[in-house]
CSV table of C-alpha atoms in Angstrom, one decimal:
chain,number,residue,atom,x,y,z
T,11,UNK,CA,-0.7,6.9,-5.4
T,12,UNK,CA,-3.9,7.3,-7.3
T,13,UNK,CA,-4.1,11.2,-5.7
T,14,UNK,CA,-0.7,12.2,-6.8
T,15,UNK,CA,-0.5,13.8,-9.9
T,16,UNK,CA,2.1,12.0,-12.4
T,17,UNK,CA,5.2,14.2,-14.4
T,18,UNK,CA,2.4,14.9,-17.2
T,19,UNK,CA,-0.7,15.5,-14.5
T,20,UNK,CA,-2.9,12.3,-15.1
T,21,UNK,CA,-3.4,10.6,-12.1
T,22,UNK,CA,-2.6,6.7,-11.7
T,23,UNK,CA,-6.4,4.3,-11.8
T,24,UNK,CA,-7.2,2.4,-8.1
T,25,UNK,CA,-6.2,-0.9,-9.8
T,26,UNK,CA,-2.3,0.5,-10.2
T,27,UNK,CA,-2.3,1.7,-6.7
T,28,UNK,CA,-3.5,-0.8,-5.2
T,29,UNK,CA,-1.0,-3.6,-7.6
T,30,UNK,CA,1.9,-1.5,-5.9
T,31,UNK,CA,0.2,-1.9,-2.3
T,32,UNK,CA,0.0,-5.4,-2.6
T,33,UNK,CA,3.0,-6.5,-4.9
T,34,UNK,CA,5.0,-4.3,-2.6
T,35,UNK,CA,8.2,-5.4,-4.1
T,36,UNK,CA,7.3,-3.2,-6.6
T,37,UNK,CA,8.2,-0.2,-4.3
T,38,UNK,CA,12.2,-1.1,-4.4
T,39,UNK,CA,12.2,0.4,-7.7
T,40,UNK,CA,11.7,4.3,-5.9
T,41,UNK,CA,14.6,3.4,-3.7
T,42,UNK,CA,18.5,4.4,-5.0
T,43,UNK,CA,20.6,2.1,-5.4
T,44,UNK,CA,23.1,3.1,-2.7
T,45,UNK,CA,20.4,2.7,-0.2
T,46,UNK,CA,19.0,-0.5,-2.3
T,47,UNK,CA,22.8,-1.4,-1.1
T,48,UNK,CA,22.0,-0.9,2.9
T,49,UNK,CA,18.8,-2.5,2.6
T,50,UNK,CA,18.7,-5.4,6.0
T,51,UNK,CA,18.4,-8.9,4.4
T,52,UNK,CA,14.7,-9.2,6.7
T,53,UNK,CA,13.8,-6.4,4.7
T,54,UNK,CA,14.2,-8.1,1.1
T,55,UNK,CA,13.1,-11.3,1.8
T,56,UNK,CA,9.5,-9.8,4.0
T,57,UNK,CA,8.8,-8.5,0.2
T,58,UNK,CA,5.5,-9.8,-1.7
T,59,UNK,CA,7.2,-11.4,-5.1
T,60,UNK,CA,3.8,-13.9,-5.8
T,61,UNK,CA,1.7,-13.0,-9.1
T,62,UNK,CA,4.6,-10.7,-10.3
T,63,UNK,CA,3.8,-10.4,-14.3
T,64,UNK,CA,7.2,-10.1,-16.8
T,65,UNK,CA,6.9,-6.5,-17.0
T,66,UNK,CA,7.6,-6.4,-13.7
T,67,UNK,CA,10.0,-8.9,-12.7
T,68,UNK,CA,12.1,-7.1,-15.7
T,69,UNK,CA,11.7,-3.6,-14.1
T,70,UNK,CA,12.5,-5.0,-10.7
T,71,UNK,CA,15.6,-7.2,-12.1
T,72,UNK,CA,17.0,-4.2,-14.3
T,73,UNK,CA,16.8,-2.0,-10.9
T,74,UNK,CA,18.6,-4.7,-8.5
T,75,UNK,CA,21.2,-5.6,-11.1
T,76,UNK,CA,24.1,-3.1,-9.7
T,77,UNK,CA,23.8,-4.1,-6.2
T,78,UNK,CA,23.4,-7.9,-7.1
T,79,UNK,CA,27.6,-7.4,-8.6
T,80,UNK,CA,27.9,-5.5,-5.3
T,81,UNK,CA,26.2,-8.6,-3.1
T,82,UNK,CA,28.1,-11.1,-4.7
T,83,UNK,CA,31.0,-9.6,-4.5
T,84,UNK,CA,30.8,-9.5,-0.8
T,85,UNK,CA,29.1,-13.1,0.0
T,86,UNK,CA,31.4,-14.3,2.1
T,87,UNK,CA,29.4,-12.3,5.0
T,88,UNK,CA,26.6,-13.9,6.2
T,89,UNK,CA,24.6,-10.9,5.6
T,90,UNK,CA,25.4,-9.7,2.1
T,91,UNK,CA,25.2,-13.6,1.1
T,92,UNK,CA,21.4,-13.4,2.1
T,93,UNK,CA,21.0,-10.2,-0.3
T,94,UNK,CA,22.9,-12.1,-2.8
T,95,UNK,CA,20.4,-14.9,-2.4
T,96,UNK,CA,17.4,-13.3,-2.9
T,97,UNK,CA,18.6,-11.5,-5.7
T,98,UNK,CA,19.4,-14.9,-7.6
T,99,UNK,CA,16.0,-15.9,-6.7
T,100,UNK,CA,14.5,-12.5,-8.2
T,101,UNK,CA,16.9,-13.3,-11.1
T,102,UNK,CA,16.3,-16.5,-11.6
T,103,UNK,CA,12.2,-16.2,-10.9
T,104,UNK,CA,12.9,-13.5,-13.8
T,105,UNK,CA,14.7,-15.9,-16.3
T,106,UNK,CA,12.0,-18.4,-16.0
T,107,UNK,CA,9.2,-16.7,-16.9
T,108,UNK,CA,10.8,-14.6,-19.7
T,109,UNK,CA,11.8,-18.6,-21.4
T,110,UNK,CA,8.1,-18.9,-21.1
T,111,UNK,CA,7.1,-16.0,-22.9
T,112,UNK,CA,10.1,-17.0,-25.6
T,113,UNK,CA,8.7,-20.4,-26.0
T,114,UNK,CA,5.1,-19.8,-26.8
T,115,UNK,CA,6.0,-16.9,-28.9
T,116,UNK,CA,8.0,-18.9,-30.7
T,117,UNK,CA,5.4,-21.8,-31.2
T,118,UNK,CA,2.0,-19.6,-31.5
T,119,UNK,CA,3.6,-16.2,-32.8
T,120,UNK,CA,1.6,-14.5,-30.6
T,121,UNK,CA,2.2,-10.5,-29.6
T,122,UNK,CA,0.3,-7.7,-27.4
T,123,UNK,CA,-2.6,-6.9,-29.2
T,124,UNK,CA,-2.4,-10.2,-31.3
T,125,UNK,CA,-3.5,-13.0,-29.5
T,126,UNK,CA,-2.9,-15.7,-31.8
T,127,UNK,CA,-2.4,-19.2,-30.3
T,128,UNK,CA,-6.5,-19.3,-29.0
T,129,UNK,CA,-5.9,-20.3,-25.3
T,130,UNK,CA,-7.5,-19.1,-22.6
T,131,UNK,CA,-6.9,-17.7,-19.6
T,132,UNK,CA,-3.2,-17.7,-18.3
T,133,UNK,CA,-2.4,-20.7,-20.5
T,134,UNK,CA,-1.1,-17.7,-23.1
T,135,UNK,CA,2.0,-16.3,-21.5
T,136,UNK,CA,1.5,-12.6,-23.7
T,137,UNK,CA,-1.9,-12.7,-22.5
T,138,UNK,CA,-0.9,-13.3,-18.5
T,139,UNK,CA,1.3,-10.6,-19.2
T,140,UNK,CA,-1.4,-7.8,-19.1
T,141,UNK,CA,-4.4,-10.4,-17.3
T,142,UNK,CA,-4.6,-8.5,-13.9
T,143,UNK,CA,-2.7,-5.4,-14.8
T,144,UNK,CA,-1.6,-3.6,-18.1
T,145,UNK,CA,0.7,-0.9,-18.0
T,146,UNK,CA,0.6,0.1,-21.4
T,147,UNK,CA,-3.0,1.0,-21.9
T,148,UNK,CA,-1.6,4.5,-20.5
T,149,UNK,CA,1.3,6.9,-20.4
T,150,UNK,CA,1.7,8.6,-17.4
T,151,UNK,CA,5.1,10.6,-18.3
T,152,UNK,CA,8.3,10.4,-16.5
T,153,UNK,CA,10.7,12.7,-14.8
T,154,UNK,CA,14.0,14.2,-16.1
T,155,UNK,CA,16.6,11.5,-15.0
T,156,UNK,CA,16.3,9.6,-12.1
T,157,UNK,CA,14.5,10.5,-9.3
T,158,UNK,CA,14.6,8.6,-5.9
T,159,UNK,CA,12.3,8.8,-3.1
T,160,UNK,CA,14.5,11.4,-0.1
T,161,UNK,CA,17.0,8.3,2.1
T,162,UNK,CA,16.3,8.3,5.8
T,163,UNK,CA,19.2,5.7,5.9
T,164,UNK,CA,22.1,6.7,8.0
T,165,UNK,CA,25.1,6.0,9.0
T,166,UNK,CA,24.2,4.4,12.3
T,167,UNK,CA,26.5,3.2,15.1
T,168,UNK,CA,26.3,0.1,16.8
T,169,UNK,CA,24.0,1.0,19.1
T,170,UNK,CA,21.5,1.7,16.7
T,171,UNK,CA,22.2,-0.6,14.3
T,172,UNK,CA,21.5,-3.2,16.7
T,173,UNK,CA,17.9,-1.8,17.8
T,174,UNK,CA,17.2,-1.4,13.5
T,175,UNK,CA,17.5,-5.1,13.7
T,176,UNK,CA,16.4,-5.8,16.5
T,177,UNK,CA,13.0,-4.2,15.3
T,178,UNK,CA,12.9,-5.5,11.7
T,179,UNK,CA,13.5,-9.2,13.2
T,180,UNK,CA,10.6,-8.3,15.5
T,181,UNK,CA,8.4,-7.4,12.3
T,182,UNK,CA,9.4,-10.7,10.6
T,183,UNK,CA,8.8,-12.9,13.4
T,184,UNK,CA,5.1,-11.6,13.7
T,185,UNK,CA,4.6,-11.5,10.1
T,186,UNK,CA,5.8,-15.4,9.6
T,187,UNK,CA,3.7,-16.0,13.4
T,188,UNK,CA,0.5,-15.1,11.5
T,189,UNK,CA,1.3,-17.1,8.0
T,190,UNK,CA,2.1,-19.8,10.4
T,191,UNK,CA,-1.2,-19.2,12.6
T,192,UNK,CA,-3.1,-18.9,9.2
T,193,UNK,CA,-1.6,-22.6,7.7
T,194,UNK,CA,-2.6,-24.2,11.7
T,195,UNK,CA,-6.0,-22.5,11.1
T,196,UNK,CA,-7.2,-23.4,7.6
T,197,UNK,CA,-4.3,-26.1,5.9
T,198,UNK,CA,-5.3,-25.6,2.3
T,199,UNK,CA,-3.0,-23.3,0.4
T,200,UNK,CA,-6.3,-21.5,-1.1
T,201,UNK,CA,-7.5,-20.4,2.0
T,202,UNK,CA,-4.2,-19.4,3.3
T,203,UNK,CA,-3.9,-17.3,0.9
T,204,UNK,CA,-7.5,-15.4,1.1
T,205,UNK,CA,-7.1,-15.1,4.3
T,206,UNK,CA,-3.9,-13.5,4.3
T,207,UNK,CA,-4.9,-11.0,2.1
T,208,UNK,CA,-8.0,-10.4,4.3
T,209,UNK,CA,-5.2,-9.2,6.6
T,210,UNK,CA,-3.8,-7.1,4.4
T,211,UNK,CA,-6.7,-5.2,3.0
T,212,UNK,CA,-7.1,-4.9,7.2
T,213,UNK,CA,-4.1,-3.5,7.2
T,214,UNK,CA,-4.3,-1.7,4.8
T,215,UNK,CA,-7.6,-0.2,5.8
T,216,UNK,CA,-5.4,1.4,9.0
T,217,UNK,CA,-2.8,2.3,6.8
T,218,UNK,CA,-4.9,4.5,4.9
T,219,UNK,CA,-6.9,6.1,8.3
T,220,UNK,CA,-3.3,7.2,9.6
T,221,UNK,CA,-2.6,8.5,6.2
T,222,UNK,CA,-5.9,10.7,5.8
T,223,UNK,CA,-5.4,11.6,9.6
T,224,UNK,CA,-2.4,13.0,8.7
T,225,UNK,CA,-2.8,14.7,5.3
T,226,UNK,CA,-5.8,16.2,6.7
T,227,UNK,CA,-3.7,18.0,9.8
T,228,UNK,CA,-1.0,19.4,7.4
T,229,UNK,CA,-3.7,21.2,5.1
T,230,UNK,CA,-5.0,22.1,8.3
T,231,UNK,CA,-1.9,23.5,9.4
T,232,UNK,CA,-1.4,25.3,6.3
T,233,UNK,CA,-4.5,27.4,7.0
T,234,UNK,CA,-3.8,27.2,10.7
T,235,UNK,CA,-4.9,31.4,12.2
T,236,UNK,CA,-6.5,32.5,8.8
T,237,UNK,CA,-10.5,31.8,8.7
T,238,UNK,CA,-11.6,29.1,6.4
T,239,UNK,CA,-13.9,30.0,3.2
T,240,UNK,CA,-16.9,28.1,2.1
T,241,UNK,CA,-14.4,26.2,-0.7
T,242,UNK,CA,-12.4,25.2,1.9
T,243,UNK,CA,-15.3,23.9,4.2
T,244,UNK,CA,-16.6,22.0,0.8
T,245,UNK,CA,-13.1,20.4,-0.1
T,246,UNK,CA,-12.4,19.1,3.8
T,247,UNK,CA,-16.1,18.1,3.3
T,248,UNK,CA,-15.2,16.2,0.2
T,249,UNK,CA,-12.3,14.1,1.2
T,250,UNK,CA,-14.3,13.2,4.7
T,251,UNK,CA,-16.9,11.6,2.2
T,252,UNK,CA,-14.2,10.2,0.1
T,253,UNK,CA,-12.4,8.4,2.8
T,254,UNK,CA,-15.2,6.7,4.3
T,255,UNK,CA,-16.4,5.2,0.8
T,256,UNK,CA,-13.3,4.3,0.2
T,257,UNK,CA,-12.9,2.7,3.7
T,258,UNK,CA,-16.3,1.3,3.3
T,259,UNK,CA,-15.7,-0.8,0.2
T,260,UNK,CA,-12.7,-2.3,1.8
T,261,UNK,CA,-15.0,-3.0,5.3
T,262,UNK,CA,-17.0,-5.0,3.1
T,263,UNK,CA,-14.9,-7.0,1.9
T,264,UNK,CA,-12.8,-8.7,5.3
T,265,UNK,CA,-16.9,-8.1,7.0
T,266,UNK,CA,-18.2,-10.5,4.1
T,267,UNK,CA,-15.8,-13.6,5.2
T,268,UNK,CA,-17.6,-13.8,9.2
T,269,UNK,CA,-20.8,-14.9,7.2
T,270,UNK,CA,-22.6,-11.6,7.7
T,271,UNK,CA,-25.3,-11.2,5.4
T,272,UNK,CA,-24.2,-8.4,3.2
T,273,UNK,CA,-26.9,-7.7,0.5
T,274,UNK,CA,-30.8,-8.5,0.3
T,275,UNK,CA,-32.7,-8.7,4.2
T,276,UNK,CA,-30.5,-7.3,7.0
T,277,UNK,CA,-31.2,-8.5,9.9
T,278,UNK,CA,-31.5,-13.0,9.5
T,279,UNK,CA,-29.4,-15.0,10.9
T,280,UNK,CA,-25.5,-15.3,9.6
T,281,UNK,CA,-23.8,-17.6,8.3
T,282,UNK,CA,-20.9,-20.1,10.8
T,283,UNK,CA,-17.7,-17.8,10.7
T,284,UNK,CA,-14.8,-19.8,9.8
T,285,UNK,CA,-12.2,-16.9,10.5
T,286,UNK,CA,-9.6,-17.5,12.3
T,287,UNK,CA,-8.5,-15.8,15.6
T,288,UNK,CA,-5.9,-13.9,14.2
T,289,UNK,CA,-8.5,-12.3,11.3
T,290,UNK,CA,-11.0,-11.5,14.3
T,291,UNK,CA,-8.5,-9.7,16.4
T,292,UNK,CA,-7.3,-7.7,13.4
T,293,UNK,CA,-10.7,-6.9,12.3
T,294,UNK,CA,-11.2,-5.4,16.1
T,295,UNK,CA,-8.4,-3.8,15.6
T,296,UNK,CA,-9.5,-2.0,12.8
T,297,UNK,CA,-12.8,-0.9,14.4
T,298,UNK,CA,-10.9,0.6,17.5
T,299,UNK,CA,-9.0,2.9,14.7
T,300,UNK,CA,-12.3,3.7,12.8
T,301,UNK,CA,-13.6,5.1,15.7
T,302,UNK,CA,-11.0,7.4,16.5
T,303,UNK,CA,-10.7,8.2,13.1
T,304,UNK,CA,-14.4,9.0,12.7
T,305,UNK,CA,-14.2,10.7,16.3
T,306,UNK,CA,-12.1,13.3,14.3
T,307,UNK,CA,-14.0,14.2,11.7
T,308,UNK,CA,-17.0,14.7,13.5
T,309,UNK,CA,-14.9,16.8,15.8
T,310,UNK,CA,-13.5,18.3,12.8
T,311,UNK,CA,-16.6,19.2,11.3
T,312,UNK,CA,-18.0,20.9,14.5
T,313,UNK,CA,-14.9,23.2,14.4
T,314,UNK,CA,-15.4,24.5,11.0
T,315,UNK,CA,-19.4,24.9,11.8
T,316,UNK,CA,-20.3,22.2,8.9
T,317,UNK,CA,-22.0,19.3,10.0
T,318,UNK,CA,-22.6,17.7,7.0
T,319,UNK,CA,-25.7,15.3,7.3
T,320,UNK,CA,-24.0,12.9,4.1
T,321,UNK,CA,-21.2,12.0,5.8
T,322,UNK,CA,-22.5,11.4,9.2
T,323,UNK,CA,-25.2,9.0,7.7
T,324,UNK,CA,-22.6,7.6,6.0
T,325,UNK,CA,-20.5,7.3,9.4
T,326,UNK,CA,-23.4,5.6,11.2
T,327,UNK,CA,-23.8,3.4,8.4
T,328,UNK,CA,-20.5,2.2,8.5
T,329,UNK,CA,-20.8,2.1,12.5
T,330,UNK,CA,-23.7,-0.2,12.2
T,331,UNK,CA,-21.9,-2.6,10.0
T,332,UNK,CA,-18.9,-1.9,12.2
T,333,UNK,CA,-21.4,-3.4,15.3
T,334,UNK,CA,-22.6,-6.6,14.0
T,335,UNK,CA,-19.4,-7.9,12.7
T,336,UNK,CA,-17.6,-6.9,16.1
T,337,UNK,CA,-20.6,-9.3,17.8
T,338,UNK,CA,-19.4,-11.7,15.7
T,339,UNK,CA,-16.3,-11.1,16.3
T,340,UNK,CA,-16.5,-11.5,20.0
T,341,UNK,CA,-18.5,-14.5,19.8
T,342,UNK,CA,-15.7,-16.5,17.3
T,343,UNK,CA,-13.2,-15.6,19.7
T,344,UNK,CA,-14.9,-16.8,22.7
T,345,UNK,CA,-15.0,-19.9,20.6
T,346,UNK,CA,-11.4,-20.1,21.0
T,347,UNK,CA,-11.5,-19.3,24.5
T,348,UNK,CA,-10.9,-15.6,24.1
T,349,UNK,CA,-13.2,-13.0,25.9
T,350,UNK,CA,-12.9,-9.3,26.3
T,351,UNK,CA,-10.2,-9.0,24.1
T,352,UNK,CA,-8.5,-5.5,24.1
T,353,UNK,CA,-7.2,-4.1,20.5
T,354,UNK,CA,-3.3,-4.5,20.4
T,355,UNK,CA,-3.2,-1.0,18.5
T,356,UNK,CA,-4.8,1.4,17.2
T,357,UNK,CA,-4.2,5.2,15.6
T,358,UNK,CA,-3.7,8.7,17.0
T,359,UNK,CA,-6.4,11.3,17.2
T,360,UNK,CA,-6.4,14.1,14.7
T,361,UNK,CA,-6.1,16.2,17.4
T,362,UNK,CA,-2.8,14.5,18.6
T,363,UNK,CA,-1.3,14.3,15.1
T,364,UNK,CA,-1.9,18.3,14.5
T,365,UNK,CA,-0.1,19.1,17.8
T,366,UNK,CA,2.6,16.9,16.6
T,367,UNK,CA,3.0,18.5,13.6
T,368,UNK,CA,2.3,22.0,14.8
T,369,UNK,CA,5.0,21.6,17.4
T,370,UNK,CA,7.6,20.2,14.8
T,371,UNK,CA,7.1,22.5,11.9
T,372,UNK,CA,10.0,24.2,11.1
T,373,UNK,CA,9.2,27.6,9.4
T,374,UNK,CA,11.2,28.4,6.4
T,375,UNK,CA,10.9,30.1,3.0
T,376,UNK,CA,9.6,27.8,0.5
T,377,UNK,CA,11.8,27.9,-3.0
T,378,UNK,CA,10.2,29.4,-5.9
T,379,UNK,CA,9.4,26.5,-7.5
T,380,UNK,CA,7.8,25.0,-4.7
T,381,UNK,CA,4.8,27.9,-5.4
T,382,UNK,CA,5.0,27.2,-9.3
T,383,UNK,CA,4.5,23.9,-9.0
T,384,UNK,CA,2.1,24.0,-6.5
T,385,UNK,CA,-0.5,26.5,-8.8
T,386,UNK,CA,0.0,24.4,-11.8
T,387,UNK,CA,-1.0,20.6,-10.0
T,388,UNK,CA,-4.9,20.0,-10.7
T,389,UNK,CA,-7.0,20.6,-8.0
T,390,UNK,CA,-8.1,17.2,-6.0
T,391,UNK,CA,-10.0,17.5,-3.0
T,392,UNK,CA,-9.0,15.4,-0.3
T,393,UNK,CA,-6.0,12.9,-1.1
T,394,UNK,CA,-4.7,10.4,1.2
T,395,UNK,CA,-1.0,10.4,2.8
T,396,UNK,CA,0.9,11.5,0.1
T,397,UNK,CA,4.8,10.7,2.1
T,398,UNK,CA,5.3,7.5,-0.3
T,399,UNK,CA,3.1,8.0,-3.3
T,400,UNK,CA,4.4,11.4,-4.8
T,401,UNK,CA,8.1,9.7,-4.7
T,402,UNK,CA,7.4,6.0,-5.4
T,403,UNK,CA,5.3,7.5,-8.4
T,404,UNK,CA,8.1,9.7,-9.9
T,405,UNK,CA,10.7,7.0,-10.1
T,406,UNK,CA,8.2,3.9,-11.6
T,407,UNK,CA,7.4,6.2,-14.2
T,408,UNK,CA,10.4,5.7,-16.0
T,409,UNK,CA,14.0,6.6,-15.9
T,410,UNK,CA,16.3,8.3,-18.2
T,411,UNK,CA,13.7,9.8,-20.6
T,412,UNK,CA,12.9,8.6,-23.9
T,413,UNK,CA,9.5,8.8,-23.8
T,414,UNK,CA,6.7,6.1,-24.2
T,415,UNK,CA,8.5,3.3,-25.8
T,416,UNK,CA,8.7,-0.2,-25.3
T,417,UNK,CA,6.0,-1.3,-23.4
T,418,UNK,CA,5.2,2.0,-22.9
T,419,UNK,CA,3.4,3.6,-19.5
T,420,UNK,CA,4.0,2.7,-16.0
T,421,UNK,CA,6.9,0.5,-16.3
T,422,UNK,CA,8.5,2.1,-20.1
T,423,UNK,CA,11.2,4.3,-18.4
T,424,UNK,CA,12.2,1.7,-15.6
T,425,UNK,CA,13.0,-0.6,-17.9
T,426,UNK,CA,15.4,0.4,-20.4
T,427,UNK,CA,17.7,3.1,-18.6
């Protein structure tokens, strides 16, 4: 998200970004509401609703309202009465906090930007409105009526309806397996919770390799036969060293909770990792797809004759860190009587995702406004996957035009169609 540009060319800070990562109920908003309609009930309920301010439990209700008429309409199947419960939970979730807000309003007076009533903290519901995230301290424009990331929901037949939920039931039974390994593992709520969203920024960490992986091949594509320029050789350059700052930060982070010694003397002795086994194998995980991933740059860089000696400090650097948490790794899991563990996945090569591509292109001439459009966006070198950010952005950004009233920002458009 944060190397898309938005309608009026800003682009959207890490913090936003990575709210709509997270709080990935959020997303639902870039998806029609014909498809919103189709949605499996696994699908709504796997969604991340916890630490969802007002602005955005409105923006979410006033999206979900249609096909809450539609759900209830049609409750008495088993599957649509699911849909129809989680949209009264949405709605009721949404009701709650909005008499909240009413209440101490109405008591203290208080209003964004005057913060009467004193309280700290999240104790003042206008000031928990805007704690971890405020939309409004921006505008970042909005598109000409509503815009909806492209549908890749068919019509399917029985057949394949069967293996789409076969598959999404397969995804919710490993996602409640490891909340349920989590709670055996730790007990307390707290701990729970930080380490499931150690998992998270793990997954995410992969998320973001196969998304660089595969934005990289299509520029490369794009200049596939014609011979690359020194600006071109900088920009790939660039978004190598981009990637792996970004990736390192979030290493740090998951690397931090084995007790490795992070800052001050390298090298003493760690501190007792209380990780789980389910942490350690994803963290393994992770470090299989870092290698393939940094196996491609440096490939990469060979290929266009720039080995650039920034980023391959920067990728041993990592490596090292890398190394001593995977020790670590290895020796928590022989704890739990679990030795020479083999990663459950990984990513493909860059060299496998270009030939992909390559041999699924599909040549065609471009419309016109595809080149206008292209010209005018400001230069950025090196973004990430751009498949759901580009779409996801247009639609938060508001709805129906009107410009930046209300709350104004992010959320303005979405919530007063």
């Amino acid at each position: 998200l944060q190397y898309e540009p938005t309608p009026n060319g800003k682009y959207l800070p890490k913090k936003i970004a990575k709210r709509f990562k997270r709080v990935n109920v959020l997303q639902i908003i870039r998806i029609g509401p014909k498809d919103l309609s189709k949605l499996h009930p696994a699908s709504l309920e796997n969604y991340r609703v916890t630490g969802m301010t007002v602005t955005e439990r409105r923006a979410v209700y006033h999206h979900i309202r249609p096909c809450g008429a539609a759900w209830e309409k049609g409750k008495s199947d088993e599957m649509t009465e699911r849909k129809w419960n989680w949209f009264k939970m949405m709605k009721n979730n949404f009701k709650e906090n909005v008499a909240k807000w009413d209440r101490h309003v109405a008591q203290y007076g208080c209003s964004p930007g005057n913060l009467k009533c004193g309280l700290i903290g999240n104790q003042c519901a206008v000031k928990a409105d805007s704690f971890q995230i405020n939309y409004g301290l921006d505008d970042y424009g909005y598109p000409d009526g509503d815009v909806y990331e492209p549908s890749d929901i068919v019509e399917e037949d029985d057949e394949a309806k069967a293996a789409r939920e076969a598959a999404e039931a397969l995804k919710e039974k490993k996602s409640l397996e490891r909340q349920a390994g989590l709670k055996a593992h730790y007990g307390k709520i707290l701990l729970v919770s930080k380490a499931s969203g150690s998992c998270e920024t793990m997954d995410v960490a992969v998320e973001t390799m196969e998304a660089r992986q595969t934005t990289w091949a299509e520029k490369q594509l794009g200049k596939d036969g014609t011979e690359l320029d020194a600006d071109d050789k900088k920009a790939e350059i660039t978004g190598f060293k981009e990637a792996l700052n970004e990736l390192k930060l979030e290493i740090l982070k998951f690397a931090e909770r084995s007790g490795m010694k992070m800052s001050g003397a390298r090298g003493g002795p760690s501190n007792p990792d209380p990780r789980s086994v389910i942490e350690c194998k994803l963290s393994e995980d992770v470090y299989a797809a870092f290698k393939v991933f940094c196996t491609g740059i440096t490939d990469r860089m060979k290929e266009i004759k720039n080995e650039d000696k920034m980023t391959k400090n920067l990728i041993s650097a990592i490596m090292q860190i890398f190394g001593d948490l995977s020790a670590i790794n290895v020796a928590t899991l022989k704890k739990f009587g679990i030795e020479n563990y083999e990663p459950e996945k990984t990513i493909k090569t860059r060299k496998e995702v270009f030939e992909e591509m390559k041999k699924n292109v599909v040549v065609e001439e471009a419309p016109e406004e595809y080149y206008e459009e292209s010209y005018d966006a400001p230069p950025r070198a090196g973004p990430p996957g751009g498949g759901m950010g580009a779409g996801l952005l247009a639609g938060i950004q508001g709805r129906g035009g009107g410009g930046g009233g209300g709350r104004g920002g992010l959320l303005a458009g979405i919530q007063g169609r």
